[in-house]
Amino acid sequence: MSLFTKVVVGIVLAALTLPAAAESSEISVAQQYGVSFLPLMVMERDKLVEKHAKAVGLGDVKVNWVKVAGPSVMNDGVISGALQFIAVGAPSMITLWDKTKGQVKGVSAMTTYPLYLITRNPNVKSVRDLSEKDKIAVPSIKVSTQAIMLQMLAAREFGDADWGKFDPYTVMLSHPDAVLALTNNTAGVNAHFTSSPFYEQEIKVPGVHLLTTNYEILGGPATAVVIAASAKYRDANPKSYKAFYEALKEAIDTINKDKRKAAQDYLDIAQDKKSTLEEIFGVINDKDYAYTLSPEKVFKTAVFMGKVGTIKDPPAKWQDMFFPDIHDLPGD
């Protein structure tokens, strides 16, 4: 064996005996507010990520749970690597997937539930009556699920060329802040594209009435919240990624096994003093509400976003936007 060959063999053997790069010992997860994020709340309370991290051979993992009002901060965080997992609306995930050319994808769906467009303006009998006199609260302008639903609604009602008709009427507020603004008629906010349990609180306000829902706009049940992560993080941290995914599955299974207990869990964890057990149980036990890993109507939303130019390269199928772990699940 020549000296050169011996050197090459030595380098190869040394490389093979080097320990694998250590996975990150810290995970940051961002979420918003409301009962739709209950799986993450259960994961935090019961330390399920930490449990599954140990099950896959990792040591102690620190999990940071970050509460934010809208998707903009989360989008920047997952791209920069400051956040590892984010809970966002389907349009936000679609936008990230397109913007990063597939480097940010969906881990899975998490919650399917109705979004409610409500108003307290007595002159607005239907969505066609909305005008510059109305201010519609949404979590984020133009990119949130609610904002995209308004665009789809405008395209349907006024034609594809007017898909952005309602954009100037929107203002960015977190759901809790929007409830206060609508209830107190603050800063002209007289409409809110809301979700449970905020809808149940707002609809009790005299004069507040429902205009439409995202289910009506999309033609059926639709995923409202998905979990997203970066391919860079997933590739470098396969065990941590798996631990989070398995923890999410366990939390969803736990909720679905006993929804009345889950409703009480939400009240306790969120310290929600405005809602009753029966109200929250009624929300999550409703036939139109589901905690599930399977995406619904995400592809249809992406097709629309491609049609109006919100994204440049629409997917050919829903699986293009999600990591392989859920490709065998039913979805659309």
mmCIF file of C-alpha atoms in Angstrom:
data_model
loop_
_atom_site.group_PDB
_atom_site.id
_atom_site.type_symbol
_atom_site.label_atom_id
_atom_site.label_comp_id
_atom_site.label_asym_id
_atom_site.label_seq_id
_atom_site.Cartn_x
_atom_site.Cartn_y
_atom_site.Cartn_z
ATOM 1 C CA MET A 1 0.000 0.000 0.000
ATOM 2 C CA SER A 2 1.477 3.326 -1.067
ATOM 3 C CA LEU A 3 2.008 6.161 1.377
ATOM 4 C CA PHE A 4 -0.712 8.175 -0.408
ATOM 5 C CA THR A 5 -3.205 5.303 -0.084
ATOM 6 C CA LYS A 6 -2.381 4.894 3.600
ATOM 7 C CA VAL A 7 -3.014 8.598 4.190
ATOM 8 C CA VAL A 8 -6.394 8.484 2.378
ATOM 9 C CA VAL A 9 -7.471 5.369 4.275
ATOM 10 C CA GLY A 10 -6.449 7.014 7.541
ATOM 11 C CA ILE A 11 -8.490 10.134 6.781
ATOM 12 C CA VAL A 12 -11.567 8.053 5.887
ATOM 13 C CA LEU A 13 -11.284 5.914 9.032
ATOM 14 C CA ALA A 14 -10.846 8.996 11.186
ATOM 15 C CA ALA A 15 -13.932 10.593 9.664
ATOM 16 C CA LEU A 16 -15.972 7.447 10.282
ATOM 17 C CA THR A 17 -15.007 7.361 13.954
ATOM 18 C CA LEU A 18 -15.789 11.028 14.622
ATOM 19 C CA PRO A 19 -18.950 11.552 16.732
ATOM 20 C CA ALA A 20 -21.965 12.847 14.826
ATOM 21 C CA ALA A 21 -22.648 16.546 15.154
ATOM 22 C CA ALA A 22 -24.656 17.106 18.295
ATOM 23 C CA GLU A 23 -28.257 18.129 17.887
ATOM 24 C CA SER A 24 -29.444 21.387 19.374
ATOM 25 C CA SER A 25 -30.404 21.076 23.022
ATOM 26 C CA GLU A 26 -32.862 23.962 22.797
ATOM 27 C CA ILE A 27 -36.112 24.286 20.831
ATOM 28 C CA SER A 28 -38.179 27.446 20.491
ATOM 29 C CA VAL A 29 -41.838 27.114 19.527
ATOM 30 C CA ALA A 30 -44.044 30.084 18.618
ATOM 31 C CA GLN A 31 -47.807 30.127 18.851
ATOM 32 C CA GLN A 32 -50.712 32.552 19.029
ATOM 33 C CA TYR A 33 -53.773 32.755 21.284
ATOM 34 C CA GLY A 34 -56.968 30.727 21.564
ATOM 35 C CA VAL A 35 -58.325 27.228 21.952
ATOM 36 C CA SER A 36 -57.053 26.276 18.490
ATOM 37 C CA PHE A 37 -53.558 26.110 20.013
ATOM 38 C CA LEU A 38 -54.590 23.670 22.743
ATOM 39 C CA PRO A 39 -52.308 20.836 21.503
ATOM 40 C CA LEU A 40 -49.281 23.081 22.006
ATOM 41 C CA MET A 41 -50.572 24.179 25.398
ATOM 42 C CA VAL A 42 -50.887 20.523 26.442
ATOM 43 C CA MET A 43 -47.400 19.813 25.088
ATOM 44 C CA GLU A 44 -45.986 22.643 27.175
ATOM 45 C CA ARG A 45 -47.826 21.738 30.382
ATOM 46 C CA ASP A 46 -47.054 18.018 30.196
ATOM 47 C CA LYS A 47 -43.499 18.472 28.852
ATOM 48 C CA LEU A 48 -44.251 16.093 26.002
ATOM 49 C CA VAL A 49 -41.414 17.284 23.780
ATOM 50 C CA GLU A 50 -38.955 16.639 26.588
ATOM 51 C CA LYS A 51 -40.502 13.192 27.129
ATOM 52 C CA HIS A 52 -40.182 12.184 23.483
ATOM 53 C CA ALA A 53 -36.696 13.692 23.229
ATOM 54 C CA LYS A 54 -35.530 11.249 25.881
ATOM 55 C CA ALA A 55 -37.356 8.422 24.098
ATOM 56 C CA VAL A 56 -35.305 8.994 20.933
ATOM 57 C CA GLY A 57 -32.014 9.131 22.819
ATOM 58 C CA LEU A 58 -31.530 12.831 23.378
ATOM 59 C CA GLY A 59 -30.574 14.250 26.722
ATOM 60 C CA ASP A 60 -32.308 17.096 28.456
ATOM 61 C CA VAL A 61 -33.866 19.443 25.919
ATOM 62 C CA LYS A 62 -34.957 22.954 26.813
ATOM 63 C CA VAL A 63 -38.198 24.028 25.138
ATOM 64 C CA ASN A 64 -39.084 27.710 24.925
ATOM 65 C CA TRP A 65 -42.755 28.531 24.302
ATOM 66 C CA VAL A 66 -43.132 31.946 22.701
ATOM 67 C CA LYS A 67 -46.499 33.733 22.462
ATOM 68 C CA VAL A 68 -46.903 36.167 19.566
ATOM 69 C CA ALA A 69 -49.852 38.107 18.148
ATOM 70 C CA GLY A 70 -49.473 37.341 14.434
ATOM 71 C CA PRO A 71 -47.468 35.448 11.816
ATOM 72 C CA SER A 72 -44.999 38.142 10.747
ATOM 73 C CA VAL A 73 -42.637 37.658 13.699
ATOM 74 C CA MET A 74 -42.879 33.885 13.361
ATOM 75 C CA ASN A 75 -42.101 33.960 9.646
ATOM 76 C CA ASP A 76 -38.913 35.928 10.249
ATOM 77 C CA GLY A 77 -38.011 33.721 13.202
ATOM 78 C CA VAL A 78 -38.195 30.403 11.401
ATOM 79 C CA ILE A 79 -36.221 31.742 8.415
ATOM 80 C CA SER A 80 -33.481 33.152 10.651
ATOM 81 C CA GLY A 81 -33.332 30.037 12.814
ATOM 82 C CA ALA A 82 -34.387 31.867 15.971
ATOM 83 C CA LEU A 83 -37.547 29.711 16.024
ATOM 84 C CA GLN A 84 -37.635 26.013 15.220
ATOM 85 C CA PHE A 85 -41.393 25.398 15.042
ATOM 86 C CA ILE A 86 -44.159 27.904 14.367
ATOM 87 C CA ALA A 87 -47.931 27.581 14.488
ATOM 88 C CA VAL A 88 -49.379 29.677 11.676
ATOM 89 C CA GLY A 89 -52.309 29.882 9.306
ATOM 90 C CA ALA A 90 -52.134 27.853 6.116
ATOM 91 C CA PRO A 91 -51.562 30.946 3.895
ATOM 92 C CA SER A 92 -48.582 31.993 5.998
ATOM 93 C CA MET A 93 -47.021 28.562 5.621
ATOM 94 C CA ILE A 94 -47.755 28.614 1.865
ATOM 95 C CA THR A 95 -46.111 32.033 1.566
ATOM 96 C CA LEU A 96 -43.037 30.838 3.470
ATOM 97 C CA TRP A 97 -42.802 27.690 1.355
ATOM 98 C CA ASP A 98 -42.890 29.778 -1.825
ATOM 99 C CA LYS A 99 -40.602 32.540 -0.563
ATOM 100 C CA THR A 100 -37.923 30.083 0.602
ATOM 101 C CA LYS A 101 -38.319 27.794 -2.437
ATOM 102 C CA GLY A 102 -39.376 24.900 -0.256
ATOM 103 C CA GLN A 103 -36.831 25.388 2.518
ATOM 104 C CA VAL A 104 -39.672 26.046 4.967
ATOM 105 C CA LYS A 105 -42.477 23.484 4.889
ATOM 106 C CA GLY A 106 -45.393 22.249 6.902
ATOM 107 C CA VAL A 107 -44.676 19.691 9.604
ATOM 108 C CA SER A 108 -48.371 18.843 9.711
ATOM 109 C CA ALA A 109 -51.773 20.401 10.105
ATOM 110 C CA MET A 110 -52.934 20.924 13.684
ATOM 111 C CA THR A 111 -56.401 22.461 13.857
ATOM 112 C CA THR A 112 -59.332 22.578 11.472
ATOM 113 C CA TYR A 113 -61.982 25.066 12.522
ATOM 114 C CA PRO A 114 -64.295 27.792 11.243
ATOM 115 C CA LEU A 115 -63.272 31.429 11.067
ATOM 116 C CA TYR A 116 -66.115 33.908 11.411
ATOM 117 C CA LEU A 117 -66.392 37.293 9.695
ATOM 118 C CA ILE A 118 -68.572 39.384 12.006
ATOM 119 C CA THR A 119 -69.576 43.043 12.117
ATOM 120 C CA ARG A 120 -71.476 45.409 14.373
ATOM 121 C CA ASN A 121 -72.267 47.795 11.512
ATOM 122 C CA PRO A 122 -76.087 47.644 11.101
ATOM 123 C CA ASN A 123 -75.794 48.797 7.481
ATOM 124 C CA VAL A 124 -73.697 45.790 6.485
ATOM 125 C CA LYS A 125 -76.181 43.029 5.731
ATOM 126 C CA SER A 126 -73.847 41.037 3.469
ATOM 127 C CA VAL A 127 -70.171 41.092 2.501
ATOM 128 C CA ARG A 128 -71.038 43.175 -0.555
ATOM 129 C CA ASP A 129 -72.023 46.030 1.785
ATOM 130 C CA LEU A 130 -68.525 46.357 3.260
ATOM 131 C CA SER A 131 -66.911 49.698 2.399
ATOM 132 C CA GLU A 132 -64.138 52.105 3.340
ATOM 133 C CA LYS A 133 -66.272 52.988 6.393
ATOM 134 C CA ASP A 134 -65.484 49.567 7.846
ATOM 135 C CA LYS A 135 -62.349 48.467 9.659
ATOM 136 C CA ILE A 136 -61.882 44.705 9.790
ATOM 137 C CA ALA A 137 -59.497 43.346 12.430
ATOM 138 C CA VAL A 138 -57.230 40.498 11.236
ATOM 139 C CA PRO A 139 -54.091 38.985 12.850
ATOM 140 C CA SER A 140 -51.860 40.224 10.012
ATOM 141 C CA ILE A 141 -52.609 42.279 6.934
ATOM 142 C CA LYS A 142 -52.434 40.494 3.564
ATOM 143 C CA VAL A 143 -50.705 37.310 4.804
ATOM 144 C CA SER A 144 -52.894 35.906 7.600
ATOM 145 C CA THR A 145 -55.505 33.246 6.876
ATOM 146 C CA GLN A 146 -58.233 35.807 7.467
ATOM 147 C CA ALA A 147 -56.669 38.271 5.012
ATOM 148 C CA ILE A 148 -56.394 35.600 2.304
ATOM 149 C CA MET A 149 -59.987 34.535 2.938
ATOM 150 C CA LEU A 150 -61.082 38.146 2.402
ATOM 151 C CA GLN A 151 -59.196 38.167 -0.896
ATOM 152 C CA MET A 152 -60.852 34.937 -2.018
ATOM 153 C CA LEU A 153 -64.197 36.406 -0.973
ATOM 154 C CA ALA A 154 -63.600 39.619 -2.935
ATOM 155 C CA ALA A 155 -62.575 37.657 -6.036
ATOM 156 C CA ARG A 156 -65.743 35.601 -5.817
ATOM 157 C CA GLU A 157 -68.056 38.550 -5.227
ATOM 158 C CA PHE A 158 -66.499 41.186 -7.500
ATOM 159 C CA GLY A 159 -64.320 39.235 -9.946
ATOM 160 C CA ASP A 160 -60.700 38.117 -9.969
ATOM 161 C CA ALA A 161 -59.422 41.592 -10.841
ATOM 162 C CA ASP A 162 -60.829 42.959 -7.554
ATOM 163 C CA TRP A 163 -59.340 40.265 -5.287
ATOM 164 C CA GLY A 164 -57.660 42.980 -3.166
ATOM 165 C CA LYS A 165 -60.815 45.066 -2.698
ATOM 166 C CA PHE A 166 -61.070 44.423 1.047
ATOM 167 C CA ASP A 167 -57.345 44.807 1.842
ATOM 168 C CA PRO A 168 -57.571 48.568 2.601
ATOM 169 C CA TYR A 169 -60.328 47.881 5.131
ATOM 170 C CA THR A 170 -58.154 45.600 7.289
ATOM 171 C CA VAL A 171 -56.232 46.520 10.438
ATOM 172 C CA MET A 172 -53.778 44.301 12.283
ATOM 173 C CA LEU A 173 -54.810 43.285 15.796
ATOM 174 C CA SER A 174 -54.346 40.147 17.868
ATOM 175 C CA HIS A 175 -57.613 38.359 18.580
ATOM 176 C CA PRO A 176 -57.765 39.501 22.252
ATOM 177 C CA ASP A 177 -57.108 43.112 21.219
ATOM 178 C CA ALA A 178 -59.667 42.848 18.412
ATOM 179 C CA VAL A 179 -62.314 41.662 20.874
ATOM 180 C CA LEU A 180 -61.739 44.772 22.987
ATOM 181 C CA ALA A 181 -61.716 47.061 19.955
ATOM 182 C CA LEU A 182 -64.921 45.623 18.518
ATOM 183 C CA THR A 183 -66.704 45.531 21.873
ATOM 184 C CA ASN A 184 -65.745 49.113 22.744
ATOM 185 C CA ASN A 185 -65.940 50.384 19.156
ATOM 186 C CA THR A 186 -62.339 51.576 19.485
ATOM 187 C CA ALA A 187 -60.563 53.363 16.600
ATOM 188 C CA GLY A 188 -63.432 52.604 14.265
ATOM 189 C CA VAL A 189 -62.970 48.812 14.415
ATOM 190 C CA ASN A 190 -66.443 47.498 13.683
ATOM 191 C CA ALA A 191 -65.651 44.083 12.187
ATOM 192 C CA HIS A 192 -63.438 41.131 13.039
ATOM 193 C CA PHE A 193 -62.496 37.955 11.174
ATOM 194 C CA THR A 194 -62.416 35.949 14.360
ATOM 195 C CA SER A 195 -62.111 32.435 15.771
ATOM 196 C CA SER A 196 -63.243 30.534 18.862
ATOM 197 C CA PRO A 197 -63.524 31.246 21.720
ATOM 198 C CA PHE A 198 -63.462 34.928 20.757
ATOM 199 C CA TYR A 199 -66.382 34.523 18.358
ATOM 200 C CA GLU A 200 -68.577 33.146 21.133
ATOM 201 C CA GLN A 201 -67.751 36.191 23.278
ATOM 202 C CA GLU A 202 -68.275 38.744 20.492
ATOM 203 C CA ILE A 203 -71.498 37.380 19.068
ATOM 204 C CA LYS A 204 -73.149 38.154 22.435
ATOM 205 C CA VAL A 205 -72.480 41.880 21.955
ATOM 206 C CA PRO A 206 -75.694 43.672 20.913
ATOM 207 C CA GLY A 207 -75.718 44.357 17.194
ATOM 208 C CA VAL A 208 -72.904 41.981 16.291
ATOM 209 C CA HIS A 209 -73.895 39.595 13.489
ATOM 210 C CA LEU A 210 -72.256 36.987 11.265
ATOM 211 C CA LEU A 211 -71.520 37.683 7.598
ATOM 212 C CA THR A 212 -69.717 34.522 6.459
ATOM 213 C CA THR A 213 -67.134 31.874 7.399
ATOM 214 C CA ASN A 214 -63.993 30.479 5.824
ATOM 215 C CA TYR A 215 -65.827 27.142 5.373
ATOM 216 C CA GLU A 216 -68.411 28.910 3.221
ATOM 217 C CA ILE A 217 -65.661 30.646 1.236
ATOM 218 C CA LEU A 218 -63.637 27.469 0.672
ATOM 219 C CA GLY A 219 -66.542 25.077 0.263
ATOM 220 C CA GLY A 220 -65.964 22.907 3.314
ATOM 221 C CA PRO A 221 -63.844 22.309 6.423
ATOM 222 C CA ALA A 222 -60.407 23.909 6.163
ATOM 223 C CA THR A 223 -57.184 23.733 8.118
ATOM 224 C CA ALA A 224 -56.767 26.951 10.059
ATOM 225 C CA VAL A 225 -53.487 26.216 11.860
ATOM 226 C CA VAL A 226 -50.427 24.333 10.611
ATOM 227 C CA ILE A 227 -47.021 23.701 12.147
ATOM 228 C CA ALA A 228 -44.051 24.742 10.009
ATOM 229 C CA ALA A 229 -40.288 24.310 10.284
ATOM 230 C CA SER A 230 -37.210 24.729 8.131
ATOM 231 C CA ALA A 231 -35.577 21.918 6.170
ATOM 232 C CA LYS A 232 -32.215 23.092 7.520
ATOM 233 C CA TYR A 233 -33.358 22.518 11.094
ATOM 234 C CA ARG A 234 -35.003 19.186 10.275
ATOM 235 C CA ASP A 235 -31.923 17.867 8.464
ATOM 236 C CA ALA A 236 -29.560 18.899 11.264
ATOM 237 C CA ASN A 237 -31.843 17.763 14.101
ATOM 238 C CA PRO A 238 -33.756 14.637 13.013
ATOM 239 C CA LYS A 239 -34.246 13.364 16.568
ATOM 240 C CA SER A 240 -35.439 16.698 17.938
ATOM 241 C CA TYR A 241 -37.779 17.066 14.979
ATOM 242 C CA LYS A 242 -39.179 13.580 15.572
ATOM 243 C CA ALA A 243 -39.591 14.303 19.279
ATOM 244 C CA PHE A 244 -41.670 17.382 18.527
ATOM 245 C CA TYR A 245 -43.780 15.558 15.927
ATOM 246 C CA GLU A 246 -44.476 12.630 18.243
ATOM 247 C CA ALA A 247 -45.319 15.013 21.079
ATOM 248 C CA LEU A 248 -47.805 16.801 18.836
ATOM 249 C CA LYS A 249 -49.426 13.476 17.891
ATOM 250 C CA GLU A 250 -49.717 12.502 21.548
ATOM 251 C CA ALA A 251 -51.256 15.833 22.515
ATOM 252 C CA ILE A 252 -53.851 15.612 19.737
ATOM 253 C CA ASP A 253 -54.688 12.014 20.683
ATOM 254 C CA THR A 254 -55.078 13.017 24.326
ATOM 255 C CA ILE A 255 -57.444 15.869 23.462
ATOM 256 C CA ASN A 256 -59.562 13.761 21.134
ATOM 257 C CA LYS A 257 -59.966 10.960 23.692
ATOM 258 C CA ASP A 258 -61.691 13.206 26.243
ATOM 259 C CA LYS A 259 -62.816 16.555 24.883
ATOM 260 C CA ARG A 260 -64.629 17.623 28.044
ATOM 261 C CA LYS A 261 -61.430 17.208 30.042
ATOM 262 C CA ALA A 262 -59.576 18.976 27.227
ATOM 263 C CA ALA A 263 -61.990 21.895 27.512
ATOM 264 C CA GLN A 264 -61.262 22.169 31.229
ATOM 265 C CA ASP A 265 -57.546 21.917 30.479
ATOM 266 C CA TYR A 266 -57.843 24.891 28.148
ATOM 267 C CA LEU A 267 -59.641 26.994 30.753
ATOM 268 C CA ASP A 268 -57.001 26.120 33.355
ATOM 269 C CA ILE A 269 -53.917 26.603 31.191
ATOM 270 C CA ALA A 270 -55.151 29.757 29.454
ATOM 271 C CA GLN A 271 -56.631 31.093 32.696
ATOM 272 C CA ASP A 272 -59.692 31.979 30.654
ATOM 273 C CA LYS A 273 -62.231 33.562 32.999
ATOM 274 C CA LYS A 274 -64.584 34.754 30.253
ATOM 275 C CA SER A 275 -65.569 31.368 28.844
ATOM 276 C CA THR A 276 -67.428 28.518 30.527
ATOM 277 C CA LEU A 277 -66.645 24.815 30.393
ATOM 278 C CA GLU A 278 -69.773 24.193 28.336
ATOM 279 C CA GLU A 279 -68.835 26.921 25.868
ATOM 280 C CA ILE A 280 -65.330 25.572 25.248
ATOM 281 C CA PHE A 281 -66.547 21.975 25.156
ATOM 282 C CA GLY A 282 -69.193 23.050 22.649
ATOM 283 C CA VAL A 283 -66.477 24.589 20.469
ATOM 284 C CA ILE A 284 -64.045 21.661 20.332
ATOM 285 C CA ASN A 285 -66.763 19.006 20.273
ATOM 286 C CA ASP A 286 -68.516 20.623 17.307
ATOM 287 C CA LYS A 287 -68.626 18.571 14.098
ATOM 288 C CA ASP A 288 -66.848 21.409 12.258
ATOM 289 C CA TYR A 289 -63.933 21.518 14.690
ATOM 290 C CA ALA A 290 -61.039 19.048 14.626
ATOM 291 C CA TYR A 291 -57.539 18.597 15.963
ATOM 292 C CA THR A 292 -55.828 16.586 13.241
ATOM 293 C CA LEU A 293 -52.480 16.187 11.501
ATOM 294 C CA SER A 294 -54.203 15.956 8.097
ATOM 295 C CA PRO A 295 -54.353 19.174 6.016
ATOM 296 C CA GLU A 296 -57.665 20.303 4.527
ATOM 297 C CA LYS A 297 -58.155 22.862 1.713
ATOM 298 C CA VAL A 298 -54.490 23.926 1.942
ATOM 299 C CA PHE A 299 -53.911 23.076 -1.714
ATOM 300 C CA LYS A 300 -57.001 25.027 -2.823
ATOM 301 C CA THR A 301 -55.741 28.053 -0.913
ATOM 302 C CA ALA A 302 -52.311 27.753 -2.522
ATOM 303 C CA VAL A 303 -53.837 27.535 -5.997
ATOM 304 C CA PHE A 304 -55.729 30.783 -5.383
ATOM 305 C CA MET A 305 -52.618 32.504 -4.066
ATOM 306 C CA GLY A 306 -50.770 31.458 -7.202
ATOM 307 C CA LYS A 307 -53.607 32.641 -9.398
ATOM 308 C CA VAL A 308 -53.550 36.192 -8.016
ATOM 309 C CA GLY A 309 -49.759 36.325 -7.799
ATOM 310 C CA THR A 310 -49.406 36.230 -4.026
ATOM 311 C CA ILE A 311 -46.997 33.325 -4.549
ATOM 312 C CA LYS A 312 -44.849 32.790 -7.632
ATOM 313 C CA ASP A 313 -44.708 29.005 -7.939
ATOM 314 C CA PRO A 314 -47.891 27.237 -6.773
ATOM 315 C CA PRO A 315 -47.545 23.566 -5.809
ATOM 316 C CA ALA A 316 -48.614 20.674 -8.011
ATOM 317 C CA LYS A 317 -50.049 18.798 -5.005
ATOM 318 C CA TRP A 318 -50.485 19.401 -1.287
ATOM 319 C CA GLN A 319 -47.597 17.081 -0.404
ATOM 320 C CA ASP A 320 -45.154 19.507 -2.057
ATOM 321 C CA MET A 321 -45.676 21.899 0.850
ATOM 322 C CA PHE A 322 -45.216 19.388 3.692
ATOM 323 C CA PHE A 323 -42.381 17.209 4.944
ATOM 324 C CA PRO A 324 -42.689 13.476 4.092
ATOM 325 C CA ASP A 325 -43.816 12.376 7.574
ATOM 326 C CA ILE A 326 -47.480 13.054 6.720
ATOM 327 C CA HIS A 327 -47.547 12.352 2.970
ATOM 328 C CA ASP A 328 -49.517 9.138 3.490
ATOM 329 C CA LEU A 329 -52.257 10.865 5.478
ATOM 330 C CA PRO A 330 -55.480 11.901 3.749
ATOM 331 C CA GLY A 331 -55.321 15.558 2.792
ATOM 332 C CA ASP A 332 -56.072 18.199 0.211
#
